[in-house]
Amino acid sequence: MITYWFVIHFPNLVKREIFTLYHFRFIDDGSVSSINNVRLLQFVSPDGSNWPWDWRGGSVSFKPYSPHFYVEPDADLGMFEYGRKPTFTIHWGDKAAKSVKSATATVRDVFGEVVAEKTFDVAPSPRGTSSFDLAGFDKHGTFSVTVKAGDNPEDFCVFATYPKFRRKPGVPTPFGATDVSSPEAARLAADLGFTYVRHFLQWPTVQPLPDTW
């Protein structure tokens, strides 16, 4: 059983809008076969517990909503360039406990070790938002952020920090990326040093009506 952190694109997967970071556990004992070069994936929460379902591909849609709250990184695709302060937004639901005055964010690395923790003030309101940042956070890599706010069920998101690739003018790199379907993902690929990207389109954008292209 091998555990990895990956940058992977699943459109609108579980209240994460586009191209984001997830913690996957790959079962590598020979019992799982590869289908279209995509293995069966098991989602894992920061506390190590498995999510109750597996996922093999894209195209599922879930509306990003929680009756209490959910948290998301503010950077496009959850990726913060080195030196940029990580910031996050809490989206409150209709059942968020209004008596809550503060929340705690716990940051863990890919090994599950706590690397940062911060308590901050919040003021929950139905469908409202609260923001917090990790000022002074200078670690590199991929991390989860778990937010606990009073008696509300906790939520987490994942983010990463990355170095922007320094290009030589007029000199392309030999690297490319596939399964790119948004301008944000294309810009990130360029920042990471990719010169070529393979864009995926939904078929209705190519043929919206019969015999209409």
mmCIF file with all atom_site columns, C-alpha atoms in Angstrom, residues 4-191:
data_model
loop_
_atom_site.group_PDB
_atom_site.id
_atom_site.type_symbol
_atom_site.label_atom_id
_atom_site.label_alt_id
_atom_site.label_comp_id
_atom_site.label_asym_id
_atom_site.label_entity_id
_atom_site.label_seq_id
_atom_site.pdbx_PDB_ins_code
_atom_site.Cartn_x
_atom_site.Cartn_y
_atom_site.Cartn_z
_atom_site.occupancy
_atom_site.B_iso_or_equiv
_atom_site.pdbx_formal_charge
_atom_site.auth_seq_id
_atom_site.auth_comp_id
_atom_site.auth_asym_id
_atom_site.auth_atom_id
_atom_site.pdbx_PDB_model_num
ATOM 1   C CA . TYR A 1 4   ? 1.049   9.648  -2.727  1.00 0.00 ? 4   TYR A CA 1
ATOM 2   C CA . TRP A 1 5   ? 0.032   13.279 -3.056  1.00 0.00 ? 5   TRP A CA 1
ATOM 3   C CA . PHE A 1 6   ? -0.809  14.338 -6.603  1.00 0.00 ? 6   PHE A CA 1
ATOM 4   C CA . VAL A 1 7   ? -1.910  17.350 -8.583  1.00 0.00 ? 7   VAL A CA 1
ATOM 5   C CA . ILE A 1 8   ? -4.776  15.927 -10.613 1.00 0.00 ? 8   ILE A CA 1
ATOM 6   C CA . HIS A 1 9   ? -7.755  17.287 -12.491 1.00 0.00 ? 9   HIS A CA 1
ATOM 7   C CA . PHE A 1 10  ? -11.287 16.143 -11.728 1.00 0.00 ? 10  PHE A CA 1
ATOM 8   C CA . PRO A 1 11  ? -13.949 18.716 -12.758 1.00 0.00 ? 11  PRO A CA 1
ATOM 9   C CA . ASN A 1 12  ? -16.108 19.839 -9.829  1.00 0.00 ? 12  ASN A CA 1
ATOM 10  C CA . LEU A 1 13  ? -15.135 16.864 -7.714  1.00 0.00 ? 13  LEU A CA 1
ATOM 11  C CA . VAL A 1 14  ? -16.619 16.992 -4.229  1.00 0.00 ? 14  VAL A CA 1
ATOM 12  C CA . LYS A 1 15  ? -17.055 20.719 -3.717  1.00 0.00 ? 15  LYS A CA 1
ATOM 13  C CA . ARG A 1 16  ? -13.622 21.409 -5.237  1.00 0.00 ? 16  ARG A CA 1
ATOM 14  C CA . GLU A 1 17  ? -14.204 23.437 -8.376  1.00 0.00 ? 17  GLU A CA 1
ATOM 15  C CA . ILE A 1 18  ? -11.395 22.607 -10.810 1.00 0.00 ? 18  ILE A CA 1
ATOM 16  C CA . PHE A 1 19  ? -7.919  21.140 -10.937 1.00 0.00 ? 19  PHE A CA 1
ATOM 17  C CA . THR A 1 20  ? -7.019  20.756 -7.304  1.00 0.00 ? 20  THR A CA 1
ATOM 18  C CA . LEU A 1 21  ? -4.888  18.703 -4.971  1.00 0.00 ? 21  LEU A CA 1
ATOM 19  C CA . TYR A 1 22  ? -6.002  15.477 -3.394  1.00 0.00 ? 22  TYR A CA 1
ATOM 20  C CA . HIS A 1 23  ? -4.470  12.799 -1.239  1.00 0.00 ? 23  HIS A CA 1
ATOM 21  C CA . PHE A 1 24  ? -4.713  9.424  -3.000  1.00 0.00 ? 24  PHE A CA 1
ATOM 22  C CA . ARG A 1 25  ? -3.851  5.969  -1.753  1.00 0.00 ? 25  ARG A CA 1
ATOM 23  C CA . PHE A 1 26  ? -2.819  3.667  -4.580  1.00 0.00 ? 26  PHE A CA 1
ATOM 24  C CA . ILE A 1 27  ? -3.345  -0.033 -3.990  1.00 0.00 ? 27  ILE A CA 1
ATOM 25  C CA . ASP A 1 28  ? -0.240  -1.530 -5.529  1.00 0.00 ? 28  ASP A CA 1
ATOM 26  C CA . ASP A 1 29  ? -0.497  -5.239 -4.674  1.00 0.00 ? 29  ASP A CA 1
ATOM 27  C CA . GLY A 1 30  ? -1.566  -6.349 -8.145  1.00 0.00 ? 30  GLY A CA 1
ATOM 28  C CA . SER A 1 31  ? -5.257  -6.595 -7.305  1.00 0.00 ? 31  SER A CA 1
ATOM 29  C CA . VAL A 1 32  ? -6.137  -3.334 -9.067  1.00 0.00 ? 32  VAL A CA 1
ATOM 30  C CA . SER A 1 33  ? -5.785  -3.139 -12.814 1.00 0.00 ? 33  SER A CA 1
ATOM 31  C CA . SER A 1 34  ? -5.129  -0.022 -14.867 1.00 0.00 ? 34  SER A CA 1
ATOM 32  C CA . ILE A 1 35  ? -8.004  1.197  -17.053 1.00 0.00 ? 35  ILE A CA 1
ATOM 33  C CA . ASN A 1 36  ? -7.199  3.897  -19.617 1.00 0.00 ? 36  ASN A CA 1
ATOM 34  C CA . ASN A 1 37  ? -4.008  4.609  -17.673 1.00 0.00 ? 37  ASN A CA 1
ATOM 35  C CA . VAL A 1 38  ? -6.031  5.683  -14.635 1.00 0.00 ? 38  VAL A CA 1
ATOM 36  C CA . ARG A 1 39  ? -5.896  3.518  -11.523 1.00 0.00 ? 39  ARG A CA 1
ATOM 37  C CA . LEU A 1 40  ? -8.621  3.056  -9.001  1.00 0.00 ? 40  LEU A CA 1
ATOM 38  C CA . LEU A 1 41  ? -8.167  5.797  -6.415  1.00 0.00 ? 41  LEU A CA 1
ATOM 39  C CA . GLN A 1 42  ? -9.001  5.801  -2.722  1.00 0.00 ? 42  GLN A CA 1
ATOM 40  C CA . PHE A 1 43  ? -9.500  9.213  -1.146  1.00 0.00 ? 43  PHE A CA 1
ATOM 41  C CA . VAL A 1 44  ? -7.984  9.701  2.299   1.00 0.00 ? 44  VAL A CA 1
ATOM 42  C CA . SER A 1 45  ? -8.813  12.407 4.852   1.00 0.00 ? 45  SER A CA 1
ATOM 43  C CA . PRO A 1 46  ? -6.043  14.183 6.803   1.00 0.00 ? 46  PRO A CA 1
ATOM 44  C CA . ASP A 1 47  ? -6.784  11.965 9.810   1.00 0.00 ? 47  ASP A CA 1
ATOM 45  C CA . GLY A 1 48  ? -5.990  8.885  7.733   1.00 0.00 ? 48  GLY A CA 1
ATOM 46  C CA . SER A 1 49  ? -9.542  7.576  7.388   1.00 0.00 ? 49  SER A CA 1
ATOM 47  C CA . ASN A 1 50  ? -10.730 6.438  3.962   1.00 0.00 ? 50  ASN A CA 1
ATOM 48  C CA . TRP A 1 51  ? -13.550 8.203  2.201   1.00 0.00 ? 51  TRP A CA 1
ATOM 49  C CA . PRO A 1 52  ? -16.548 5.892  1.675   1.00 0.00 ? 52  PRO A CA 1
ATOM 50  C CA . TRP A 1 53  ? -16.090 5.564  -2.081  1.00 0.00 ? 53  TRP A CA 1
ATOM 51  C CA . ASP A 1 54  ? -13.474 5.202  -4.797  1.00 0.00 ? 54  ASP A CA 1
ATOM 52  C CA . TRP A 1 55  ? -13.060 7.173  -8.006  1.00 0.00 ? 55  TRP A CA 1
ATOM 53  C CA . ARG A 1 56  ? -11.645 6.194  -11.385 1.00 0.00 ? 56  ARG A CA 1
ATOM 54  C CA . GLY A 1 57  ? -12.303 9.150  -13.671 1.00 0.00 ? 57  GLY A CA 1
ATOM 55  C CA . GLY A 1 58  ? -13.832 12.572 -14.186 1.00 0.00 ? 58  GLY A CA 1
ATOM 56  C CA . SER A 1 59  ? -17.194 14.038 -15.251 1.00 0.00 ? 59  SER A CA 1
ATOM 57  C CA . VAL A 1 60  ? -19.083 13.803 -11.965 1.00 0.00 ? 60  VAL A CA 1
ATOM 58  C CA . SER A 1 61  ? -20.494 17.074 -10.593 1.00 0.00 ? 61  SER A CA 1
ATOM 59  C CA . PHE A 1 62  ? -21.190 17.994 -6.988  1.00 0.00 ? 62  PHE A CA 1
ATOM 60  C CA . LYS A 1 63  ? -22.413 21.375 -5.890  1.00 0.00 ? 63  LYS A CA 1
ATOM 61  C CA . PRO A 1 64  ? -19.967 22.895 -3.380  1.00 0.00 ? 64  PRO A CA 1
ATOM 62  C CA . TYR A 1 65  ? -22.161 23.291 -0.325  1.00 0.00 ? 65  TYR A CA 1
ATOM 63  C CA . SER A 1 66  ? -22.228 22.190 3.300   1.00 0.00 ? 66  SER A CA 1
ATOM 64  C CA . PRO A 1 67  ? -25.030 22.891 5.793   1.00 0.00 ? 67  PRO A CA 1
ATOM 65  C CA . HIS A 1 68  ? -22.347 23.945 8.290   1.00 0.00 ? 68  HIS A CA 1
ATOM 66  C CA . PHE A 1 69  ? -19.280 25.166 6.407   1.00 0.00 ? 69  PHE A CA 1
ATOM 67  C CA . TYR A 1 70  ? -16.564 24.222 3.962   1.00 0.00 ? 70  TYR A CA 1
ATOM 68  C CA . VAL A 1 71  ? -13.123 25.701 3.398   1.00 0.00 ? 71  VAL A CA 1
ATOM 69  C CA . GLU A 1 72  ? -11.237 26.385 0.157   1.00 0.00 ? 72  GLU A CA 1
ATOM 70  C CA . PRO A 1 73  ? -7.849  27.888 -0.748  1.00 0.00 ? 73  PRO A CA 1
ATOM 71  C CA . ASP A 1 74  ? -7.971  31.271 -2.463  1.00 0.00 ? 74  ASP A CA 1
ATOM 72  C CA . ALA A 1 75  ? -5.241  30.570 -5.031  1.00 0.00 ? 75  ALA A CA 1
ATOM 73  C CA . ASP A 1 76  ? -6.188  29.327 -8.473  1.00 0.00 ? 76  ASP A CA 1
ATOM 74  C CA . LEU A 1 77  ? -6.195  25.540 -8.350  1.00 0.00 ? 77  LEU A CA 1
ATOM 75  C CA . GLY A 1 78  ? -5.006  25.613 -4.745  1.00 0.00 ? 78  GLY A CA 1
ATOM 76  C CA . MET A 1 79  ? -1.434  26.397 -5.825  1.00 0.00 ? 79  MET A CA 1
ATOM 77  C CA . PHE A 1 80  ? 0.542   29.190 -4.131  1.00 0.00 ? 80  PHE A CA 1
ATOM 78  C CA . GLU A 1 81  ? 3.796   30.364 -5.701  1.00 0.00 ? 81  GLU A CA 1
ATOM 79  C CA . TYR A 1 82  ? 6.781   30.452 -3.352  1.00 0.00 ? 82  TYR A CA 1
ATOM 80  C CA . GLY A 1 83  ? 6.682   33.655 -1.304  1.00 0.00 ? 83  GLY A CA 1
ATOM 81  C CA . ARG A 1 84  ? 2.928   34.127 -1.620  1.00 0.00 ? 84  ARG A CA 1
ATOM 82  C CA . LYS A 1 85  ? 1.005   34.053 1.654   1.00 0.00 ? 85  LYS A CA 1
ATOM 83  C CA . PRO A 1 86  ? -1.531  31.168 1.689   1.00 0.00 ? 86  PRO A CA 1
ATOM 84  C CA . THR A 1 87  ? -5.064  32.491 2.221   1.00 0.00 ? 87  THR A CA 1
ATOM 85  C CA . PHE A 1 88  ? -8.349  30.628 2.578   1.00 0.00 ? 88  PHE A CA 1
ATOM 86  C CA . THR A 1 89  ? -12.091 31.258 2.635   1.00 0.00 ? 89  THR A CA 1
ATOM 87  C CA . ILE A 1 90  ? -14.660 29.563 4.871   1.00 0.00 ? 90  ILE A CA 1
ATOM 88  C CA . HIS A 1 91  ? -18.118 29.323 3.278   1.00 0.00 ? 91  HIS A CA 1
ATOM 89  C CA . TRP A 1 92  ? -20.787 29.134 5.956   1.00 0.00 ? 92  TRP A CA 1
ATOM 90  C CA . GLY A 1 93  ? -23.950 27.086 5.507   1.00 0.00 ? 93  GLY A CA 1
ATOM 91  C CA . ASP A 1 94  ? -27.456 27.629 6.789   1.00 0.00 ? 94  ASP A CA 1
ATOM 92  C CA . LYS A 1 95  ? -26.859 25.469 9.876   1.00 0.00 ? 95  LYS A CA 1
ATOM 93  C CA . ALA A 1 96  ? -23.562 26.999 10.976  1.00 0.00 ? 96  ALA A CA 1
ATOM 94  C CA . ALA A 1 97  ? -23.505 27.666 14.714  1.00 0.00 ? 97  ALA A CA 1
ATOM 95  C CA . LYS A 1 98  ? -23.807 31.448 14.995  1.00 0.00 ? 98  LYS A CA 1
ATOM 96  C CA . SER A 1 99  ? -22.437 31.421 18.531  1.00 0.00 ? 99  SER A CA 1
ATOM 97  C CA . VAL A 1 100 ? -18.984 30.454 17.264  1.00 0.00 ? 100 VAL A CA 1
ATOM 98  C CA . LYS A 1 101 ? -16.507 33.303 17.691  1.00 0.00 ? 101 LYS A CA 1
ATOM 99  C CA . SER A 1 102 ? -13.255 31.620 16.689  1.00 0.00 ? 102 SER A CA 1
ATOM 100 C CA . ALA A 1 103 ? -11.902 28.764 14.574  1.00 0.00 ? 103 ALA A CA 1
ATOM 101 C CA . THR A 1 104 ? -8.652  26.823 14.460  1.00 0.00 ? 104 THR A CA 1
ATOM 102 C CA . ALA A 1 105 ? -6.799  25.802 11.307  1.00 0.00 ? 105 ALA A CA 1
ATOM 103 C CA . THR A 1 106 ? -4.390  22.872 11.578  1.00 0.00 ? 106 THR A CA 1
ATOM 104 C CA . VAL A 1 107 ? -1.884  22.332 8.756   1.00 0.00 ? 107 VAL A CA 1
ATOM 105 C CA . ARG A 1 108 ? -0.441  18.868 8.127   1.00 0.00 ? 108 ARG A CA 1
ATOM 106 C CA . ASP A 1 109 ? 2.210   17.700 5.677   1.00 0.00 ? 109 ASP A CA 1
ATOM 107 C CA . VAL A 1 110 ? 2.021   14.580 3.494   1.00 0.00 ? 110 VAL A CA 1
ATOM 108 C CA . PHE A 1 111 ? 3.222   12.462 6.415   1.00 0.00 ? 111 PHE A CA 1
ATOM 109 C CA . GLY A 1 112 ? 0.373   13.638 8.651   1.00 0.00 ? 112 GLY A CA 1
ATOM 110 C CA . GLU A 1 113 ? 2.647   15.719 10.866  1.00 0.00 ? 113 GLU A CA 1
ATOM 111 C CA . VAL A 1 114 ? 1.272   19.023 12.166  1.00 0.00 ? 114 VAL A CA 1
ATOM 112 C CA . VAL A 1 115 ? 3.459   21.801 10.756  1.00 0.00 ? 115 VAL A CA 1
ATOM 113 C CA . ALA A 1 116 ? 1.378   24.860 11.660  1.00 0.00 ? 116 ALA A CA 1
ATOM 114 C CA . GLU A 1 117 ? -1.699  25.842 13.628  1.00 0.00 ? 117 GLU A CA 1
ATOM 115 C CA . LYS A 1 118 ? -3.588  29.097 13.887  1.00 0.00 ? 118 LYS A CA 1
ATOM 116 C CA . THR A 1 119 ? -6.666  30.307 15.787  1.00 0.00 ? 119 THR A CA 1
ATOM 117 C CA . PHE A 1 120 ? -8.579  33.254 14.334  1.00 0.00 ? 120 PHE A CA 1
ATOM 118 C CA . ASP A 1 121 ? -11.839 35.150 14.807  1.00 0.00 ? 121 ASP A CA 1
ATOM 119 C CA . VAL A 1 122 ? -14.930 34.297 12.759  1.00 0.00 ? 122 VAL A CA 1
ATOM 120 C CA . ALA A 1 123 ? -18.503 35.544 12.542  1.00 0.00 ? 123 ALA A CA 1
ATOM 121 C CA . PRO A 1 124 ? -20.685 32.851 10.921  1.00 0.00 ? 124 PRO A CA 1
ATOM 122 C CA . SER A 1 125 ? -23.728 33.935 8.936   1.00 0.00 ? 125 SER A CA 1
ATOM 123 C CA . PRO A 1 126 ? -25.932 31.883 6.580   1.00 0.00 ? 126 PRO A CA 1
ATOM 124 C CA . ARG A 1 127 ? -24.242 31.723 3.142   1.00 0.00 ? 127 ARG A CA 1
ATOM 125 C CA . GLY A 1 128 ? -21.625 34.200 4.361   1.00 0.00 ? 128 GLY A CA 1
ATOM 126 C CA . THR A 1 129 ? -17.844 33.854 4.381   1.00 0.00 ? 129 THR A CA 1
ATOM 127 C CA . SER A 1 130 ? -14.852 34.298 6.673   1.00 0.00 ? 130 SER A CA 1
ATOM 128 C CA . SER A 1 131 ? -11.206 34.526 5.636   1.00 0.00 ? 131 SER A CA 1
ATOM 129 C CA . PHE A 1 132 ? -7.920  33.559 7.238   1.00 0.00 ? 132 PHE A CA 1
ATOM 130 C CA . ASP A 1 133 ? -4.289  33.374 6.206   1.00 0.00 ? 133 ASP A CA 1
ATOM 131 C CA . LEU A 1 134 ? -1.102  31.576 7.152   1.00 0.00 ? 134 LEU A CA 1
ATOM 132 C CA . ALA A 1 135 ? 1.178   34.580 7.504   1.00 0.00 ? 135 ALA A CA 1
ATOM 133 C CA . GLY A 1 136 ? 4.816   33.539 7.806   1.00 0.00 ? 136 GLY A CA 1
ATOM 134 C CA . PHE A 1 137 ? 4.206   30.066 6.361   1.00 0.00 ? 137 PHE A CA 1
ATOM 135 C CA . ASP A 1 138 ? 7.383   29.310 4.390   1.00 0.00 ? 138 ASP A CA 1
ATOM 136 C CA . LYS A 1 139 ? 7.298   25.544 3.946   1.00 0.00 ? 139 LYS A CA 1
ATOM 137 C CA . HIS A 1 140 ? 7.417   23.906 0.523   1.00 0.00 ? 140 HIS A CA 1
ATOM 138 C CA . GLY A 1 141 ? 5.288   21.010 -0.633  1.00 0.00 ? 141 GLY A CA 1
ATOM 139 C CA . THR A 1 142 ? 1.698   19.788 -0.355  1.00 0.00 ? 142 THR A CA 1
ATOM 140 C CA . PHE A 1 143 ? -0.412  20.288 2.763   1.00 0.00 ? 143 PHE A CA 1
ATOM 141 C CA . SER A 1 144 ? -3.897  19.784 4.172   1.00 0.00 ? 144 SER A CA 1
ATOM 142 C CA . VAL A 1 145 ? -5.684  22.440 6.223   1.00 0.00 ? 145 VAL A CA 1
ATOM 143 C CA . THR A 1 146 ? -8.325  21.201 8.673   1.00 0.00 ? 146 THR A CA 1
ATOM 144 C CA . VAL A 1 147 ? -10.627 23.843 10.173  1.00 0.00 ? 147 VAL A CA 1
ATOM 145 C CA . LYS A 1 148 ? -12.502 23.323 13.425  1.00 0.00 ? 148 LYS A CA 1
ATOM 146 C CA . ALA A 1 149 ? -15.123 25.900 14.392  1.00 0.00 ? 149 ALA A CA 1
ATOM 147 C CA . GLY A 1 150 ? -16.987 25.188 17.629  1.00 0.00 ? 150 GLY A CA 1
ATOM 148 C CA . ASP A 1 151 ? -19.434 22.290 17.471  1.00 0.00 ? 151 ASP A CA 1
ATOM 149 C CA . ASN A 1 152 ? -19.667 22.427 13.679  1.00 0.00 ? 152 ASN A CA 1
ATOM 150 C CA . PRO A 1 153 ? -18.301 19.381 11.855  1.00 0.00 ? 153 PRO A CA 1
ATOM 151 C CA . GLU A 1 154 ? -14.739 20.132 10.755  1.00 0.00 ? 154 GLU A CA 1
ATOM 152 C CA . ASP A 1 155 ? -13.739 20.440 7.120   1.00 0.00 ? 155 ASP A CA 1
ATOM 153 C CA . PHE A 1 156 ? -10.445 20.424 5.234   1.00 0.00 ? 156 PHE A CA 1
ATOM 154 C CA . CYS A 1 157 ? -8.913  21.423 1.934   1.00 0.00 ? 157 CYS A CA 1
ATOM 155 C CA . VAL A 1 158 ? -5.532  20.838 0.335   1.00 0.00 ? 158 VAL A CA 1
ATOM 156 C CA . PHE A 1 159 ? -3.007  23.305 -1.068  1.00 0.00 ? 159 PHE A CA 1
ATOM 157 C CA . ALA A 1 160 ? 0.561   23.311 -2.321  1.00 0.00 ? 160 ALA A CA 1
ATOM 158 C CA . THR A 1 161 ? 3.437   25.728 -2.791  1.00 0.00 ? 161 THR A CA 1
ATOM 159 C CA . TYR A 1 162 ? 5.551   25.700 -5.936  1.00 0.00 ? 162 TYR A CA 1
ATOM 160 C CA . PRO A 1 163 ? 8.533   27.470 -7.516  1.00 0.00 ? 163 PRO A CA 1
ATOM 161 C CA . LYS A 1 164 ? 7.832   29.347 -10.735 1.00 0.00 ? 164 LYS A CA 1
ATOM 162 C CA . PHE A 1 165 ? 9.927   28.000 -13.613 1.00 0.00 ? 165 PHE A CA 1
ATOM 163 C CA . ARG A 1 166 ? 12.494  30.424 -15.040 1.00 0.00 ? 166 ARG A CA 1
ATOM 164 C CA . ARG A 1 167 ? 12.322  30.307 -18.833 1.00 0.00 ? 167 ARG A CA 1
ATOM 165 C CA . LYS A 1 168 ? 14.903  31.268 -21.390 1.00 0.00 ? 168 LYS A CA 1
ATOM 166 C CA . PRO A 1 169 ? 13.251  33.571 -23.960 1.00 0.00 ? 169 PRO A CA 1
ATOM 167 C CA . GLY A 1 170 ? 12.440  31.692 -27.143 1.00 0.00 ? 170 GLY A CA 1
ATOM 168 C CA . VAL A 1 171 ? 13.598  28.333 -25.782 1.00 0.00 ? 171 VAL A CA 1
ATOM 169 C CA . PRO A 1 172 ? 10.758  25.805 -25.247 1.00 0.00 ? 172 PRO A CA 1
ATOM 170 C CA . THR A 1 173 ? 11.053  23.060 -22.678 1.00 0.00 ? 173 THR A CA 1
ATOM 171 C CA . PRO A 1 174 ? 10.598  19.396 -23.697 1.00 0.00 ? 174 PRO A CA 1
ATOM 172 C CA . PHE A 1 175 ? 7.743   18.964 -21.202 1.00 0.00 ? 175 PHE A CA 1
ATOM 173 C CA . GLY A 1 176 ? 3.993   18.787 -21.759 1.00 0.00 ? 176 GLY A CA 1
ATOM 174 C CA . ALA A 1 177 ? 0.824   18.183 -19.743 1.00 0.00 ? 177 ALA A CA 1
ATOM 175 C CA . THR A 1 178 ? -2.470  16.498 -20.589 1.00 0.00 ? 178 THR A CA 1
ATOM 176 C CA . ASP A 1 179 ? -6.047  16.715 -19.333 1.00 0.00 ? 179 ASP A CA 1
ATOM 177 C CA . VAL A 1 180 ? -5.967  20.517 -19.163 1.00 0.00 ? 180 VAL A CA 1
ATOM 178 C CA . SER A 1 181 ? -9.388  22.112 -19.507 1.00 0.00 ? 181 SER A CA 1
ATOM 179 C CA . SER A 1 182 ? -9.194  25.634 -18.118 1.00 0.00 ? 182 SER A CA 1
ATOM 180 C CA . PRO A 1 183 ? -7.113  28.794 -18.548 1.00 0.00 ? 183 PRO A CA 1
ATOM 181 C CA . GLU A 1 184 ? -6.102  28.546 -14.859 1.00 0.00 ? 184 GLU A CA 1
ATOM 182 C CA . ALA A 1 185 ? -4.717  25.039 -15.349 1.00 0.00 ? 185 ALA A CA 1
ATOM 183 C CA . ALA A 1 186 ? -2.869  26.133 -18.500 1.00 0.00 ? 186 ALA A CA 1
ATOM 184 C CA . ARG A 1 187 ? -1.269  29.072 -16.674 1.00 0.00 ? 187 ARG A CA 1
ATOM 185 C CA . LEU A 1 188 ? -0.189  26.797 -13.846 1.00 0.00 ? 188 LEU A CA 1
ATOM 186 C CA . ALA A 1 189 ? 1.316   24.333 -16.345 1.00 0.00 ? 189 ALA A CA 1
ATOM 187 C CA . ALA A 1 190 ? 3.322   27.203 -17.841 1.00 0.00 ? 190 ALA A CA 1
ATOM 188 C CA . ASP A 1 191 ? 4.512   28.318 -14.394 1.00 0.00 ? 191 ASP A CA 1
#
